[in-house]
CSV table of C-alpha atoms in Angstrom, one decimal:
chain,number,residue,atom,x,y,z
A,1,MET,CA,54.4,15.2,-54.8
A,2,HIS,CA,57.1,13.0,-53.2
A,3,ARG,CA,57.0,9.2,-53.9
A,4,ARG,CA,56.7,8.5,-50.2
A,5,SER,CA,53.7,10.8,-49.9
A,6,ARG,CA,52.0,9.1,-52.8
A,7,VAL,CA,52.6,5.7,-51.2
A,8,ALA,CA,51.2,6.9,-47.9
A,9,LEU,CA,48.1,8.3,-49.7
A,10,LEU,CA,47.5,5.0,-51.4
A,11,LEU,CA,47.9,2.9,-48.3
A,12,ALA,CA,45.7,5.0,-46.0
A,13,PRO,CA,42.4,3.8,-47.4
A,14,LEU,CA,43.6,0.2,-47.2
A,15,SER,CA,44.4,0.6,-43.5
A,16,LEU,CA,40.9,2.0,-42.9
A,17,VAL,CA,39.3,-1.0,-44.7
A,18,VAL,CA,41.4,-3.4,-42.7
A,19,ALA,CA,40.6,-1.6,-39.4
A,20,CYS,CA,36.9,-1.4,-40.1
A,21,GLY,CA,36.2,-4.7,-41.9
A,22,GLY,CA,38.8,-7.1,-40.7
A,23,ASN,CA,36.8,-8.9,-38.0
A,24,ALA,CA,35.8,-12.5,-38.7
A,25,PRO,CA,32.1,-13.1,-39.3
A,26,ASP,CA,30.0,-14.3,-36.4
A,27,ALA,CA,28.7,-17.8,-37.1
A,28,ARG,CA,25.5,-17.0,-35.2
A,29,TYR,CA,24.4,-14.4,-37.7
A,30,PRO,CA,24.9,-15.5,-41.4
A,31,ALA,CA,25.0,-12.8,-44.1
A,32,ARG,CA,21.7,-11.4,-45.0
A,33,GLU,CA,20.4,-10.2,-48.4
A,34,ALA,CA,21.0,-6.7,-49.6
A,35,GLY,CA,18.1,-4.5,-48.8
A,36,CYS,CA,17.4,-6.3,-45.5
A,37,PRO,CA,15.8,-4.1,-42.8
A,38,VAL,CA,18.4,-2.4,-40.5
A,39,LYS,CA,17.7,-0.2,-37.5
A,40,ALA,CA,20.0,2.8,-37.5
A,41,TYR,CA,21.0,4.7,-34.3
A,42,PRO,CA,22.9,8.0,-34.2
A,43,GLY,CA,24.7,6.9,-31.1
A,44,ASN,CA,24.8,3.7,-29.0
A,45,PRO,CA,22.0,1.3,-29.7
A,46,VAL,CA,19.0,1.3,-27.4
A,47,VAL,CA,18.4,-2.4,-27.7
A,48,PRO,CA,20.8,-5.2,-26.5
A,49,VAL,CA,23.1,-6.3,-29.4
A,50,ASP,CA,25.9,-8.6,-30.3
A,51,GLU,CA,28.7,-6.6,-31.9
A,52,LEU,CA,29.7,-7.7,-35.4
A,53,GLY,CA,32.4,-5.1,-36.1
A,54,GLY,CA,32.8,-1.9,-38.2
A,55,VAL,CA,31.6,-1.3,-41.7
A,56,ARG,CA,32.7,1.3,-44.2
A,57,VAL,CA,31.5,2.4,-47.7
A,58,GLU,CA,32.8,4.9,-50.2
A,59,CYS,CA,30.1,6.6,-52.2
A,60,ALA,CA,30.1,8.8,-55.3
A,61,GLN,CA,26.3,9.2,-55.4
A,62,GLY,CA,23.9,11.0,-53.2
A,63,ARG,CA,23.7,10.6,-49.4
A,64,GLY,CA,20.5,8.4,-49.5
A,65,SER,CA,22.1,5.9,-51.8
A,66,CYS,CA,25.3,5.9,-49.7
A,67,GLU,CA,23.3,5.2,-46.5
A,68,ARG,CA,21.6,2.2,-48.2
A,69,GLN,CA,25.0,0.9,-49.2
A,70,LEU,CA,26.1,1.2,-45.6
A,71,MET,CA,23.0,-0.7,-44.5
A,72,ASP,CA,23.7,-3.4,-47.1
A,73,ALA,CA,27.2,-3.7,-45.7
A,74,VAL,CA,25.6,-4.3,-42.3
A,75,CYS,CA,23.4,-6.9,-43.9
A,76,ALA,CA,26.4,-8.6,-45.4
A,77,ARG,CA,27.9,-8.9,-41.9
A,78,GLY,CA,24.7,-10.6,-40.7
A,79,GLY,CA,23.5,-7.5,-38.8
A,80,ASP,CA,20.2,-5.8,-38.3
A,81,VAL,CA,21.5,-2.8,-36.4
A,82,ALA,CA,23.8,0.0,-37.4
A,83,TRP,CA,24.9,2.4,-34.7
A,84,GLY,CA,27.3,5.4,-34.4
A,85,MET,CA,25.7,7.0,-37.5
A,86,ALA,CA,26.1,10.5,-36.0
A,87,GLU,CA,29.8,10.3,-36.3
A,88,ASN,CA,29.5,10.7,-40.1
A,89,PRO,CA,29.5,14.3,-41.4
A,90,LEU,CA,26.5,15.3,-43.4
A,91,THR,CA,28.5,15.8,-46.6
A,92,ALA,CA,30.7,12.7,-46.2
A,93,THR,CA,31.4,10.5,-49.2
A,94,VAL,CA,32.7,7.8,-46.9
A,95,LEU,CA,30.3,6.5,-44.2
A,96,VAL,CA,31.2,4.3,-41.3
A,97,ALA,CA,29.1,2.5,-38.7
A,98,HIS,CA,29.2,-0.2,-36.1
A,99,ALA,CA,27.4,-3.4,-37.3
A,100,ALA,CA,25.5,-5.4,-34.7
A,101,HIS,CA,22.7,-7.9,-34.4
A,102,SER,CA,19.9,-7.4,-31.9
A,103,LYS,CA,19.9,-10.2,-29.3
A,104,HIS,CA,17.0,-12.6,-29.3
A,105,ALA,CA,14.5,-12.4,-26.5
A,106,ALA,CA,14.9,-16.1,-25.9
A,107,PRO,CA,17.9,-18.1,-27.2
A,108,ALA,CA,17.1,-20.6,-29.8
A,109,SER,CA,17.8,-24.3,-29.1
A,110,GLY,CA,20.1,-25.0,-32.0
A,111,GLN,CA,19.0,-28.7,-31.8
A,112,ARG,CA,16.6,-30.9,-33.7
A,113,GLY,CA,13.0,-31.2,-32.5
A,114,CYS,CA,12.4,-27.6,-31.4
A,115,ASP,CA,9.0,-26.0,-31.9
A,116,VAL,CA,8.7,-24.4,-35.3
A,117,ARG,CA,5.8,-22.3,-36.6
A,118,VAL,CA,5.2,-23.0,-40.3
A,119,PHE,CA,3.8,-20.4,-42.8
A,120,PRO,CA,3.2,-21.3,-46.4
A,121,ASN,CA,3.9,-17.8,-47.5
A,122,ALA,CA,5.1,-14.9,-45.2
A,123,PRO,CA,5.4,-15.2,-41.4
A,124,VAL,CA,2.7,-13.5,-39.4
A,125,GLY,CA,4.2,-11.0,-36.9
A,126,PRO,CA,7.7,-9.5,-36.6
A,127,SER,CA,10.5,-11.8,-37.4
A,128,GLU,CA,14.1,-11.6,-38.5
A,129,ASN,CA,15.2,-13.6,-41.6
A,130,ILE,CA,17.9,-16.2,-41.1
A,131,GLY,CA,18.1,-17.5,-44.7
A,132,PRO,CA,17.2,-20.4,-46.9
A,133,VAL,CA,16.9,-24.0,-45.7
A,134,THR,CA,16.7,-27.3,-47.6
A,135,ALA,CA,15.7,-30.8,-46.5
A,136,SER,CA,16.7,-34.0,-48.4
A,137,CYS,CA,14.4,-36.9,-47.7
A,138,ALA,CA,14.1,-40.5,-48.9
A,139,GLU,CA,11.9,-41.0,-51.9
A,140,ASP,CA,9.3,-42.9,-49.9
A,141,ASP,CA,9.2,-40.5,-46.9
A,142,SER,CA,5.8,-38.8,-46.3
A,143,ARG,CA,5.4,-35.1,-46.7
A,144,GLU,CA,5.1,-34.8,-42.9
A,145,THR,CA,8.4,-36.6,-42.4
A,146,CYS,CA,10.2,-34.4,-45.0
A,147,LEU,CA,8.6,-31.3,-43.5
A,148,ARG,CA,9.9,-32.3,-40.0
A,149,GLU,CA,13.4,-32.6,-41.5
A,150,LEU,CA,13.0,-29.1,-42.9
A,151,GLU,CA,11.8,-27.8,-39.5
A,152,ASP,CA,14.9,-29.4,-37.9
A,153,GLN,CA,17.1,-27.5,-40.4
A,154,VAL,CA,15.5,-24.3,-39.1
A,155,CYS,CA,16.2,-25.5,-35.5
A,156,LEU,CA,19.8,-26.1,-36.3
A,157,LEU,CA,20.2,-22.5,-37.5
A,158,GLY,CA,18.6,-21.2,-34.3
A,159,GLY,CA,15.3,-20.3,-35.8
A,160,ASP,CA,11.7,-20.9,-34.8
A,161,THR,CA,9.8,-19.9,-37.9
A,162,LEU,CA,9.6,-21.6,-41.3
A,163,TRP,CA,8.1,-19.8,-44.3
A,164,GLN,CA,7.7,-19.9,-48.1
A,165,VAL,CA,7.7,-23.7,-48.0
A,166,ASP,CA,8.1,-25.4,-51.4
A,167,GLY,CA,7.9,-29.2,-52.1
A,168,PRO,CA,8.6,-31.9,-51.6
A,169,ALA,CA,9.8,-32.5,-55.2
A,170,ALA,CA,11.7,-35.5,-56.6
A,171,GLU,CA,15.2,-34.7,-57.7
A,172,PRO,CA,18.0,-37.0,-58.9
A,173,ASP,CA,20.5,-38.1,-56.2
A,174,PRO,CA,23.9,-38.2,-57.8
A,175,GLY,CA,25.3,-40.2,-54.9
A,176,THR,CA,23.1,-43.2,-55.4
A,177,GLY,CA,21.8,-42.7,-59.0
A,178,GLY,CA,18.3,-42.8,-57.5
A,179,THR,CA,15.8,-40.1,-56.6
A,180,ARG,CA,15.4,-38.1,-53.3
A,181,GLN,CA,12.8,-35.6,-52.3
A,182,ARG,CA,13.8,-32.1,-51.5
A,183,MET,CA,11.9,-29.4,-49.7
A,184,HIS,CA,12.9,-25.8,-49.5
A,185,GLY,CA,11.9,-22.9,-47.3
A,186,ARG,CA,13.2,-19.9,-45.4
A,187,ALA,CA,14.2,-19.8,-41.8
A,188,ALA,CA,13.5,-17.0,-39.4
A,189,HIS,CA,13.4,-16.1,-35.7
A,190,SER,CA,10.4,-14.5,-34.2
A,191,LYS,CA,11.0,-11.2,-32.4
């Protein structure tokens, strides 16, 4: 094989990765955990979506594992929708799809003071996970004050649901040498 042909073969996959995954992440949709739920559509999505760009995975294992890897790539882009799946041949070892995120029925405020439903464990009803949130409160703040700060962190991320609430717990504050309270939870948006 000629040297030029070998170089072209080596650069071809790189150009595909750049073409499929070179889009900047959308700040409205932070990366989601691997294994997150993703709706897959063979063609165009049947729900309104915000486009996040293309995703591509190379697989050496079976098709089922490869499809989960593709869904995890959509999760990493902050998506909950993969469309254009029918474009992949049944025996493909490289799968591609369009990553997208379903549009919220009502836009979230993105400002402190929004209404937030709080669940100690898992949310009741359908919701889409946004990610972890943390509140830092003064040592003498009440639990309610610290919880409101945690709810405001959910609001700032565009959520309206807080779940798996933990704390407040006293933690050292390296900035002052004193102690602050921290609360943790998970932000979500109801569907």
